Amino acid sequence: MVFIHATSAISVQAEQNQLQPVTFPCAINAPNYRDCISPANMRRMGNAVKMGVWSALEAGASTDEPIIVGSGMGCLKDSEKFLESLRGAPDIVSPTPFIQSTHNTASGQIALNLSNHQYNITHVQNGISFEVALMDGMLWINSGQSAVLVGGVDEKTPLLSEIGAALGLSQEQLDFFSEGAAFAKISKEVSECELVECEVFANREDAIAFAEGLNAHMMLVGNSGPMAHELPSFKGETLNFNDFCGLHMSNSAFALHMAFLILTQKTTKLGQPDSVCIFNQYLDRSFGVTYCRKH
Amino acid sequence: MGIVSSMGRGVDQHSNALANRQSGIKDVKRVGGLPHAYWGGELDQSVAEILATAGINNLPPNLSRSTALALSAIQDLMSSVNFSDGKGSGLINATSVGGMDTTEQEYLTDRDGWDYSSFLQHNLGQINDQILNYYDWNLYNTTLSTACSSAANALMLGARMIRSGKYDRIIVGGTDALSNFTMRGFESLMIYDRELCRPFDDTRTGLNLGEGAAYVLLESEESAAKSGNTPLAQLTGWANANDAFHATASSPDGKGAVLSMSQALACAGLKASDIDYINAHGTATPNNDLSESVAIQQVFDEVPPFSSTKGFTGHTLAAAGAIEAVFSVMSIRQGKIWPNLNFTTPLNETGLSPQTELMDCEVKNVLSNSFGFGGNNSTVIFSAL
């Protein structure tokens, strides 16, 4: 069995615990990164890396646990910065944005900050990056590892909105574009919140049937990609997690943070369900279903 | 096993090239916007030609090169195995370049004329989406990206998932195309050699990049009995440990590499002396080869024959661990240790000399290293059946 012990998030939410729907567009509520990252380390970190490191530490990252990160797009800003520097084929370009552009920069920096020599990985499967990362983490716990840190991080850039607009997304959809990081410490030690299932699907009907079969008291549904397909409707109380964290490729990590806060009653205004199922839809291609319950 | 690189397509072409010391590294022609000439392991085919050679039709023409290479290698794999999708099946891909080649072709032109749809191929996860779409597969799939160790990590995750009993058969591997972005990136770090790369040589100054893709089918014993596939070798050991020393450089004492090699040996239940051949990461950067050599000397009282095959393929980044997995299994199957090209002088610090001539001998266990940015150190071990 796998249990969630702590979660953390950087998001558009004004408060850490009392979650509420947000009007978009909305900027993230960035913490004071200097509280836990040294200025020397922070100098070169891009936004995604800062968010990832802060959120990982906040969730209780330690030296002796595997670190597993999901990120749909990686370090976009540094990728753009390095590309921009290549224009006109100059002889000399700065290596810093290239180093920082690697998709595993956040997971590597978390390990570096903690001198953590354990398993370190980054999953990059578009909108289900967090779910496949979480499955990897649950596999570690189920094969004897005592605790694992799992999270998701994605950043936005103006170019992303420019591409979205050029490809025909509505202003309302573009307003939802967001960013953030969310991490969870999962463990075999019992806590008040059990993480029962996490599965990914390449077929919509399979995903819906699996989610329905779980009979959760509350559904958190949302998109991790352009909202081109309607979300399925489920029986029982349903909240759209996009209303709470906006749209980015690893926002289902925030949804798990939300489920944990609801089940442990750290957020009190969203009901008192005994179980929560997260249904994450990426276009019509990939689906993630995650199920937690009170223990 | 399926493989494509600058050395050719399929196991036979690679086997012949390795035995005859025919490197795929040449003057790079197909990457646009470069300021001068570069050596690289480039496959001399366009995206359309790569797909046509693999017998793949009816795909949109704007596919990324990494996707085309992946499809070509998977098509090669599928020609020799029986694989079905559905419950118990999976695909674990690895890439670091993804669709950067299509992105940079657009990005580096005049912004007013951009075709924004080119950017849709950019994301690393797009390659799996294209593969699932082409084969009409419904299965668990993920993509890993830990820079140069990505494919070794795909092998490790696949092995863990099969051992858990939840999955029976998983295709694992990696793909990366050459790109202006990565070539200029490694050059900006001053580790792209203007000459041919010289792994483990005292005069080495850096790598040459390469491109390619390779995939292997991992199956449980029960699944192999059902599918009728003939097992080629066993994946017996795996480990991933973080060096936690520097964003891009390896520690001088090779701590992460020592951990990953030792843990992989423990996972396989083997002693260091059981290893007959080390297929080293051996990128030919001053830092990697020294750190890896020091780590090998710490793990092995007596260092077995070792070589880096990067002098043949170039450093294929996220595909390297998969291409070298295929070379490792070929080594076991054919009883051959592959030569390390362009070597003359041992490292001053360690005095280690790699195997420079093709060697025929019994090979039971091969240890293969892959190390990457972010302190990522991974080792996999293949054993004869």
XYZ file of C-alpha atoms in Angstrom:
680
model
C 0.000 0.000 0.000
C 1.096 3.557 -0.748
C 0.315 6.629 1.352
C 0.703 10.359 0.804
C 2.474 12.112 3.666
C 2.830 15.659 2.415
C 2.205 17.737 -0.675
C 3.223 21.199 -1.803
C 2.463 23.462 -4.733
C 3.360 26.684 -6.434
C 0.279 27.806 -8.307
C -2.161 30.612 -8.949
C -3.714 29.960 -5.515
C -3.361 32.866 -3.071
C -3.074 30.610 -0.025
C -1.240 27.333 0.472
C -4.190 25.497 2.025
C -7.574 27.151 1.457
C -8.045 26.456 -2.246
C -10.624 28.283 -4.313
C -11.575 28.783 -7.962
C -9.568 31.523 -9.659
C -10.438 33.967 -12.417
C -8.019 33.672 -15.342
C -5.676 35.045 -16.593
C -3.892 34.890 -13.277
C -0.201 34.939 -12.392
C 1.240 32.365 -10.021
C 1.775 33.287 -6.407
C 5.550 32.835 -6.325
C 7.140 32.189 -2.947
C 10.287 33.837 -1.716
C 12.696 31.346 -3.249
C 15.592 32.740 -1.208
C 14.062 31.212 1.897
C 15.260 27.786 0.860
C 17.568 28.135 -2.154
C 20.954 29.795 -1.770
C 21.594 32.844 -3.988
C 24.632 31.137 -5.503
C 22.481 28.162 -6.563
C 19.610 30.348 -7.682
C 21.569 32.654 -9.959
C 21.437 30.365 -12.975
C 18.132 28.605 -12.297
C 15.282 29.165 -14.732
C 11.737 29.540 -13.482
C 10.799 25.873 -13.891
C 13.868 24.803 -11.944
C 13.249 27.286 -9.123
C 9.616 26.210 -8.845
C 10.629 22.560 -8.877
C 13.362 22.853 -6.278
C 11.268 25.004 -3.931
C 8.243 22.751 -4.192
C 10.311 19.582 -3.724
C 11.930 20.949 -0.569
C 8.552 22.158 0.715
C 7.110 18.639 0.316
C 9.955 17.287 2.445
C 12.542 16.093 -0.088
C 15.397 14.377 1.711
C 18.754 12.852 0.878
C 17.737 9.209 0.879
C 14.701 8.960 -1.387
C 14.307 8.565 -5.156
C 13.361 11.808 -6.945
C 10.873 11.484 -9.799
C 9.697 14.481 -11.814
C 7.098 14.770 -14.566
C 7.342 17.680 -17.008
C 5.513 18.005 -20.313
C 7.659 20.759 -21.749
C 10.738 21.018 -19.554
C 12.676 24.249 -19.348
C 11.012 26.215 -22.149
C 12.424 29.617 -21.323
C 16.045 28.487 -21.481
C 15.367 26.476 -24.650
C 14.060 29.666 -26.297
C 16.935 31.712 -24.925
C 19.512 29.307 -26.350
C 17.708 29.107 -29.718
C 17.594 32.896 -29.855
C 21.360 33.026 -29.291
C 21.918 30.727 -32.300
C 20.337 33.162 -34.771
C 22.796 34.249 -37.453
C 25.205 31.441 -36.473
C 27.532 33.519 -34.274
C 30.878 31.950 -33.358
C 30.423 32.131 -29.619
C 27.274 31.474 -27.592
C 26.830 31.181 -23.832
C 26.417 27.596 -22.592
C 24.268 28.559 -19.583
C 20.822 28.395 -21.249
C 21.851 25.148 -22.992
C 22.761 23.544 -19.666
C 19.548 24.826 -18.101
C 17.377 23.736 -21.042
C 17.778 20.002 -20.398
C 14.491 18.401 -19.381
C 15.967 16.850 -16.236
C 17.440 20.116 -14.945
C 14.876 20.349 -12.125
C 15.296 16.740 -10.928
C 19.086 17.086 -11.140
C 19.079 20.370 -9.208
C 16.882 18.917 -6.464
C 19.431 16.112 -6.034
C 22.324 18.558 -6.149
C 20.722 20.782 -3.490
C 20.287 17.816 -1.159
C 23.403 15.799 -2.094
C 20.908 13.073 -2.937
C 22.563 10.088 -4.712
C 19.365 8.071 -5.219
C 17.348 7.176 -8.333
C 16.689 10.366 -10.265
C 14.413 10.529 -13.276
C 12.269 12.818 -15.403
C 9.178 11.610 -17.293
C 8.164 13.757 -20.264
C 4.977 12.195 -21.691
C 3.056 15.366 -22.621
C -0.084 15.833 -20.482
C 0.290 12.577 -18.541
C 3.891 13.241 -17.464
C 2.898 13.445 -13.813
C 0.842 10.229 -13.845
C 3.654 8.178 -15.398
C 6.031 9.693 -12.833
C 3.626 8.742 -10.041
C 3.329 5.180 -11.393
C 7.139 4.948 -11.301
C 7.074 6.168 -7.676
C 4.365 3.699 -6.651
C 6.380 0.916 -8.283
C 9.329 1.852 -6.034
C 7.167 1.747 -2.899
C 5.548 -1.535 -3.907
C 8.975 -3.070 -4.413
C 10.172 -2.149 -0.933
C 11.422 1.453 -1.062
C 10.226 3.295 2.059
C 9.590 6.746 0.566
C 9.757 8.565 -2.779
C 9.403 12.189 -3.830
C 7.226 12.664 -6.944
C 6.272 15.932 -8.578
C 5.350 17.819 -11.700
C 6.634 21.106 -13.046
C 5.963 23.180 -16.159
C 6.534 26.819 -17.042
C 4.860 29.097 -19.586
C 6.393 31.619 -21.939
C 4.935 34.296 -24.226
C 5.934 32.175 -27.236
C 3.685 29.367 -26.024
C 0.682 31.705 -26.085
C 1.802 33.097 -29.442
C 1.864 29.560 -30.881
C -1.511 28.765 -29.290
C -3.060 31.903 -30.779
C -1.546 31.270 -34.223
C -2.949 27.741 -34.194
C -6.449 28.995 -33.416
C -6.982 28.694 -29.656
C -9.574 31.129 -28.297
C -8.612 33.977 -25.960
C -10.535 32.237 -23.185
C -8.347 29.145 -23.595
C -5.168 31.189 -23.795
C -6.159 32.925 -20.548
C -6.091 29.534 -18.846
C -2.425 28.980 -19.775
C -0.573 28.714 -16.521
C 2.481 27.221 -14.862
C 3.495 25.748 -11.567
C 5.026 22.922 -9.603
C 3.522 20.417 -7.188
C 5.225 17.615 -5.284
C 4.115 14.774 -3.053
C 6.014 12.642 -0.596
C 4.686 9.110 -0.887
C 5.588 6.304 1.476
C 4.746 2.791 2.624
C 4.272 4.188 6.152
C 0.587 4.680 6.973
C -0.878 8.185 6.794
C -4.448 9.453 6.705
C -4.465 9.490 2.879
C -3.976 6.337 0.831
C -2.913 6.550 -2.807
C -4.765 3.576 -4.210
C -4.485 3.736 -8.000
C -2.727 5.581 -10.772
C -3.111 4.420 -14.369
C -2.666 5.920 -17.809
C -4.742 5.155 -20.893
C -4.394 5.752 -24.605
C -8.111 5.216 -25.110
C -10.901 7.438 -23.780
C -13.485 4.689 -23.149
C -10.999 2.566 -21.181
C -10.106 5.563 -19.010
C -13.730 6.473 -18.303
C -14.682 2.866 -17.501
C -11.743 2.557 -15.103
C -12.567 5.859 -13.361
C -16.260 4.966 -13.054
C -15.403 1.604 -11.552
C -13.642 3.299 -8.648
C -16.919 4.866 -7.394
C -15.168 7.858 -5.851
C -17.191 10.304 -3.769
C -15.636 13.237 -5.548
C -14.226 13.646 -9.067
C -11.555 16.194 -9.976
C -11.588 16.447 -13.761
C -9.538 18.645 -16.043
C -7.421 19.111 -19.140
C -3.646 19.097 -19.356
C -3.648 20.126 -23.012
C -5.727 22.391 -25.252
C -9.402 22.085 -24.327
C -10.399 20.656 -27.675
C -12.507 17.805 -26.351
C -15.327 17.879 -23.858
C -14.614 16.419 -20.446
C -16.692 13.348 -19.580
C -19.375 13.768 -16.917
C -19.358 11.511 -13.891
C -21.862 10.696 -11.166
C -21.402 12.488 -7.865
C -19.750 15.730 -6.960
C -17.341 16.970 -9.617
C -14.888 19.861 -9.608
C -12.818 21.047 -12.562
C -9.201 21.327 -11.433
C -8.427 23.760 -14.260
C -10.507 26.324 -12.343
C -8.035 26.021 -9.478
C -4.675 25.809 -11.275
C -5.166 26.716 -14.919
C -3.746 24.782 -17.825
C -0.298 23.273 -18.168
C 0.996 19.817 -18.934
C 1.736 18.650 -15.411
C -1.226 20.301 -13.679
C -2.518 16.910 -12.493
C 0.291 17.122 -9.895
C -1.598 20.111 -8.528
C -4.809 18.052 -8.673
C -3.191 15.425 -6.438
C -2.137 18.193 -4.017
C -5.775 19.347 -4.096
C -7.080 15.834 -3.431
C -4.690 15.469 -0.486
C -5.780 18.806 1.033
C -9.455 17.856 0.623
C -9.117 14.350 2.079
C -7.045 15.546 5.029
C -9.410 18.512 5.493
C -6.638 21.080 5.269
C -8.867 22.802 2.750
C -12.334 22.869 4.299
C -14.647 24.567 1.819
C -14.639 21.988 -0.967
C -16.599 19.230 0.767
C -15.734 16.255 2.934
C -15.531 13.258 0.624
C -13.955 9.976 1.750
C -12.420 9.361 -1.672
C -11.305 11.460 -4.617
C -10.609 10.422 -8.206
C -8.607 12.638 -10.572
C -9.452 12.325 -14.271
C -6.885 14.068 -16.459
C -7.415 14.421 -20.194
C -4.705 15.321 -22.723
C -6.409 16.030 -26.054
C -8.088 12.813 -27.168
C -4.824 10.897 -26.880
C -3.811 10.300 -23.295
C -5.682 10.012 -20.032
C -4.595 9.699 -16.422
C -6.739 8.355 -13.586
C -5.534 8.710 -9.995
C -7.524 7.574 -6.975
C -6.975 8.405 -3.268
C -9.052 7.790 -0.181
C -9.098 8.471 3.526
C -7.369 5.858 5.612
C 16.269 -5.666 -31.485
C 15.892 -2.801 -33.927
C 18.537 -0.218 -34.703
C 19.333 2.638 -37.079
C 22.302 4.994 -36.948
C 24.912 6.611 -39.163
C 26.388 3.081 -39.456
C 23.295 1.722 -41.185
C 20.054 -0.032 -40.350
C 19.593 -3.372 -38.648
C 21.837 -5.621 -36.560
C 23.764 -7.089 -39.537
C 24.900 -3.750 -40.953
C 26.025 -2.629 -37.500
C 27.792 -5.901 -36.825
C 29.723 -5.666 -40.099
C 30.642 -2.018 -39.567
C 31.871 -2.668 -36.010
C 33.944 -5.664 -37.104
C 35.430 -3.762 -40.063
C 36.115 -0.540 -38.129
C 33.775 1.455 -40.388
C 32.783 4.553 -38.458
C 29.604 6.459 -39.308
C 31.200 9.772 -38.353
C 31.661 12.162 -41.250
C 31.250 15.779 -42.266
C 27.730 16.822 -41.148
C 25.636 17.977 -44.128
C 22.003 18.007 -43.128
C 21.933 20.333 -40.117
C 21.194 23.922 -41.160
C 22.589 27.176 -39.787
C 25.946 25.913 -38.513
C 28.870 28.398 -38.466
C 31.545 25.942 -39.645
C 32.147 22.262 -40.471
C 31.473 19.616 -37.811
C 32.216 15.913 -37.507
C 29.125 13.933 -36.582
C 27.497 10.537 -36.868
C 24.918 11.608 -39.426
C 22.597 9.272 -41.303
C 22.756 10.462 -44.899
C 19.002 10.400 -45.522
C 16.149 12.897 -45.308
C 13.161 12.250 -43.043
C 11.185 11.031 -46.064
C 14.029 8.713 -47.104
C 14.422 7.318 -43.567
C 10.703 6.455 -43.525
C 10.719 5.055 -47.077
C 13.714 2.807 -46.299
C 11.773 1.451 -43.341
C 8.692 0.857 -45.508
C 6.620 3.403 -43.597
C 4.080 5.302 -45.640
C 1.144 7.628 -45.159
C 2.638 9.803 -42.453
C 2.588 13.609 -42.455
C 5.734 15.082 -44.065
C 6.519 17.398 -41.123
C 7.525 14.628 -38.712
C 10.581 15.341 -36.616
C 13.784 13.488 -37.493
C 13.895 11.845 -34.054
C 10.407 10.461 -34.730
C 11.447 9.130 -38.145
C 14.526 7.460 -36.639
C 12.373 5.960 -33.855
C 9.827 4.590 -36.342
C 12.606 3.134 -38.512
C 14.189 1.312 -35.547
C 10.842 0.068 -34.208
C 9.884 -1.144 -37.683
C 13.212 -3.054 -37.752
C 12.393 -4.545 -34.332
C 8.847 -5.462 -35.359
C 10.146 -7.385 -38.380
C 11.718 -9.931 -36.015
C 9.339 -10.164 -33.052
C 5.767 -10.991 -32.240
C 4.356 -8.097 -30.192
C 0.773 -7.233 -29.317
C -0.577 -4.154 -27.568
C -3.181 -4.019 -24.805
C -3.029 -5.024 -21.164
C 0.438 -6.018 -19.973
C 2.161 -4.262 -22.886
C 4.152 -1.063 -22.826
C 6.416 1.332 -24.661
C 9.136 3.292 -22.852
C 10.895 5.772 -25.080
C 13.836 8.036 -24.353
C 14.766 11.258 -26.083
C 16.415 14.574 -25.351
C 16.213 16.290 -28.747
C 12.587 15.407 -29.508
C 11.323 17.690 -32.253
C 14.030 20.309 -31.793
C 15.158 19.805 -35.406
C 11.760 20.910 -36.761
C 11.536 23.676 -34.152
C 14.940 25.145 -34.942
C 14.385 25.009 -38.709
C 11.435 27.323 -38.139
C 12.785 29.331 -35.226
C 16.043 30.294 -36.901
C 14.253 31.787 -39.921
C 12.607 35.200 -40.148
C 9.932 35.344 -37.463
C 7.354 36.946 -39.795
C 7.249 33.854 -41.968
C 6.912 31.205 -39.273
C 4.694 28.215 -39.893
C 3.562 27.740 -36.297
C 2.343 24.204 -36.910
C 6.025 23.136 -37.085
C 6.223 23.674 -33.334
C 3.633 20.943 -32.719
C 6.373 18.309 -33.140
C 8.551 19.921 -30.478
C 7.554 18.087 -27.310
C 9.486 14.989 -26.355
C 6.250 13.081 -25.743
C 5.098 13.679 -29.334
C 7.291 10.836 -30.576
C 5.332 8.254 -28.588
C 2.055 9.813 -29.722
C 3.188 9.388 -33.340
C 4.323 5.791 -32.731
C 1.027 4.847 -31.048
C -0.831 6.512 -33.880
C 1.141 4.728 -36.617
C 0.851 1.234 -35.120
C -2.620 1.863 -33.664
C -1.316 0.707 -30.278
C -3.294 1.014 -27.063
C -0.782 0.493 -24.250
C 1.008 2.002 -21.280
C 3.624 4.417 -22.542
C 6.016 6.975 -21.190
C 9.061 8.934 -22.305
C 12.130 9.487 -20.143
C 14.556 12.348 -20.522
C 17.695 12.397 -18.421
C 20.012 13.710 -21.126
C 22.680 11.197 -22.206
C 21.570 8.411 -19.846
C 17.910 8.432 -20.966
C 17.771 5.102 -22.822
C 19.602 3.197 -20.081
C 16.906 4.479 -17.739
C 14.222 3.267 -20.164
C 15.771 -0.236 -20.005
C 15.816 -0.041 -16.212
C 12.207 1.125 -15.883
C 11.059 -1.562 -18.315
C 12.878 -4.235 -16.304
C 11.367 -2.989 -13.028
C 7.864 -2.945 -14.484
C 8.162 -6.484 -15.822
C 9.639 -7.718 -12.551
C 6.647 -6.199 -10.708
C 4.434 -8.653 -12.583
C 2.073 -5.967 -13.858
C 3.586 -5.948 -17.358
C 4.661 -8.842 -19.579
C 6.238 -7.176 -22.614
C 7.635 -3.678 -23.013
C 9.443 -2.098 -25.942
C 12.229 0.084 -24.544
C 14.751 2.273 -26.276
C 15.625 5.756 -27.345
C 16.007 8.124 -30.258
C 17.779 11.395 -30.969
C 18.513 13.273 -34.180
C 21.406 15.620 -34.779
C 20.399 19.235 -34.270
C 21.948 22.670 -34.431
C 20.780 23.142 -30.813
C 22.721 20.221 -29.351
C 25.785 20.613 -31.600
C 26.153 24.281 -30.721
C 25.284 23.488 -27.112
C 28.120 21.024 -26.627
C 30.400 23.341 -28.582
C 29.501 26.212 -26.226
C 30.654 23.967 -23.376
C 33.916 23.586 -25.306
C 33.579 19.821 -25.475
C 32.802 19.328 -29.202
C 35.992 18.088 -30.827
C 36.857 19.724 -34.158
C 38.714 16.488 -34.990
C 37.447 12.906 -34.766
C 36.561 12.077 -31.162
C 39.151 9.959 -29.277
C 37.501 8.109 -26.378
C 39.843 7.268 -23.477
C 42.808 8.865 -25.251
C 45.027 11.258 -23.363
C 44.767 13.804 -26.229
C 40.933 13.793 -26.319
C 39.255 17.198 -26.255
C 35.597 16.362 -26.675
C 32.819 14.428 -28.356
C 31.326 14.269 -31.831
C 27.550 14.021 -31.706
C 25.661 11.383 -33.649
C 22.087 10.385 -34.354
C 20.129 7.173 -34.276
C 17.561 5.073 -32.516
C 17.394 1.593 -31.078
C 14.698 -0.446 -29.352
C 14.616 -3.858 -27.737
C 11.654 -5.923 -26.634
C 11.836 -6.884 -22.971
C 9.661 -9.848 -22.065
C 9.041 -11.958 -19.004
C 9.812 -15.670 -19.352
C 6.083 -16.505 -19.359
C 5.390 -13.936 -22.046
C 8.236 -15.221 -24.228
C 6.862 -18.734 -23.912
C 3.487 -17.479 -25.169
C 4.711 -15.131 -27.898
C 7.181 -17.621 -29.326
C 9.884 -14.942 -29.493
C 13.433 -16.310 -29.190
C 15.227 -14.658 -26.259
C 18.606 -13.184 -27.224
C 19.991 -12.333 -23.791
C 18.897 -11.465 -20.273
C 18.813 -8.015 -18.750
C 20.109 -8.961 -15.307
C 21.303 -5.755 -13.664
C 20.305 -2.113 -13.573
C 20.871 0.943 -11.443
C 20.501 4.696 -11.549
C 22.365 6.816 -9.012
C 22.864 10.544 -8.889
C 26.356 11.997 -8.747
C 24.954 15.178 -7.072
C 28.182 16.993 -7.865
C 27.546 19.470 -10.699
C 24.871 20.304 -13.305
C 26.965 19.095 -16.242
C 30.302 17.750 -14.988
C 31.051 14.371 -13.385
C 32.754 14.243 -10.003
C 36.538 13.607 -10.084
C 36.143 10.505 -7.907
C 33.282 9.204 -10.079
C 31.016 8.731 -7.073
C 27.758 8.408 -9.044
C 29.384 6.042 -11.548
C 30.824 3.851 -8.774
C 27.375 3.679 -7.178
C 25.555 2.841 -10.417
C 28.057 0.118 -11.438
C 28.156 -1.426 -7.937
C 24.384 -1.365 -7.545
C 23.855 -2.875 -11.007
C 26.284 -5.705 -10.145
C 24.412 -6.310 -6.879
C 21.088 -6.276 -8.748
C 22.431 -8.919 -11.169
C 23.917 -10.980 -8.339
C 27.305 -10.805 -10.079
C 30.826 -10.060 -8.893
C 32.936 -7.486 -10.719
C 35.142 -10.342 -11.915
C 32.136 -11.913 -13.708
C 32.042 -9.036 -16.221
C 33.700 -9.985 -19.530
C 33.303 -6.646 -21.299
C 32.466 -3.067 -20.340
C 30.747 -1.034 -23.027
C 31.777 2.293 -21.548
C 29.988 5.603 -21.845
C 33.322 6.997 -23.133
C 32.118 10.200 -24.745
C 35.702 11.438 -25.292
C 35.130 14.554 -23.197
C 38.089 15.181 -20.862
C 35.802 15.089 -17.833
C 33.706 11.991 -18.584
C 36.493 9.658 -19.616
C 38.642 10.514 -16.608
C 35.766 10.246 -14.131
C 34.542 6.991 -15.704
C 38.070 5.490 -15.753
C 38.606 6.349 -12.089
C 35.220 4.812 -11.241
C 35.985 1.634 -13.246
C 39.275 1.250 -11.366
C 37.416 1.561 -8.065
C 34.802 -1.063 -8.937
C 37.091 -3.535 -10.753
C 40.226 -4.870 -9.048
C 41.219 -6.185 -12.444
C 39.713 -4.089 -15.246
C 38.162 -6.343 -17.945
C 38.362 -5.452 -21.656
C 36.458 -2.211 -22.202
C 35.713 0.068 -25.127
C 33.623 3.029 -26.109
C 31.750 2.652 -29.398
C 31.203 6.432 -29.642
C 34.009 6.540 -32.238
C 31.625 4.608 -34.557
C 28.278 6.267 -33.843
C 29.200 9.605 -32.314
C 27.422 10.400 -29.080
C 23.774 9.763 -29.834
C 22.635 11.295 -26.504
C 19.313 9.835 -25.360
C 19.626 6.967 -27.875
C 23.150 5.996 -26.773
C 22.090 3.616 -24.000
C 19.775 1.766 -26.409
C 22.239 1.592 -29.299
C 24.876 0.325 -26.879
C 22.401 -2.165 -25.404
C 22.093 -3.633 -28.902
C 25.910 -3.646 -29.266
C 26.179 -5.365 -25.855
C 23.724 -8.107 -26.792
C 25.501 -8.515 -30.161
C 28.749 -8.901 -28.209
C 27.257 -11.761 -26.160
C 25.573 -13.429 -29.151
C 28.604 -13.220 -31.452
C 31.392 -13.651 -28.880
C 33.051 -10.388 -29.905
C 34.409 -7.366 -28.098
C 34.066 -4.237 -30.196
C 37.111 -2.044 -30.797
C 37.570 1.485 -29.454
C 38.542 3.688 -32.426
C 41.043 6.562 -32.561
C 43.011 5.527 -29.466
C 46.784 5.868 -29.174
C 47.776 7.133 -25.699
C 46.431 5.972 -22.319
C 45.162 8.563 -19.838
C 48.066 9.946 -17.871
C 46.050 9.735 -14.639
C 44.918 6.092 -14.878
C 47.087 4.371 -17.474
C 44.026 2.448 -18.719
C 43.954 1.273 -22.333
C 40.686 0.258 -23.986
C 40.343 -2.706 -26.342
C 41.412 -1.302 -29.715
C 41.193 -4.432 -31.898
C 38.198 -6.655 -32.511
C 38.512 -9.561 -30.084
C 36.862 -12.977 -30.367
C 36.141 -14.565 -26.998
C 33.351 -15.965 -24.895
C 31.251 -13.090 -23.531
C 28.798 -13.999 -20.774
C 28.208 -10.683 -19.015
C 28.442 -7.169 -20.412
C 28.193 -4.024 -18.309
C 27.084 -0.887 -20.155
C 27.364 2.633 -18.710
C 25.393 5.768 -19.605
C 25.984 9.040 -17.794
C 24.265 12.368 -18.316
C 23.774 15.997 -17.326
C 22.050 16.520 -14.015
C 24.456 14.036 -12.412
C 22.546 11.132 -13.902
C 24.518 7.855 -13.804
C 22.987 4.641 -15.075
C 24.360 1.156 -15.602
C 22.735 -1.910 -17.146
C 24.097 -5.458 -17.308
C 23.299 -8.038 -20.005
C 23.938 -11.732 -19.519
C 24.034 -14.759 -21.788
C 21.051 -17.111 -21.498
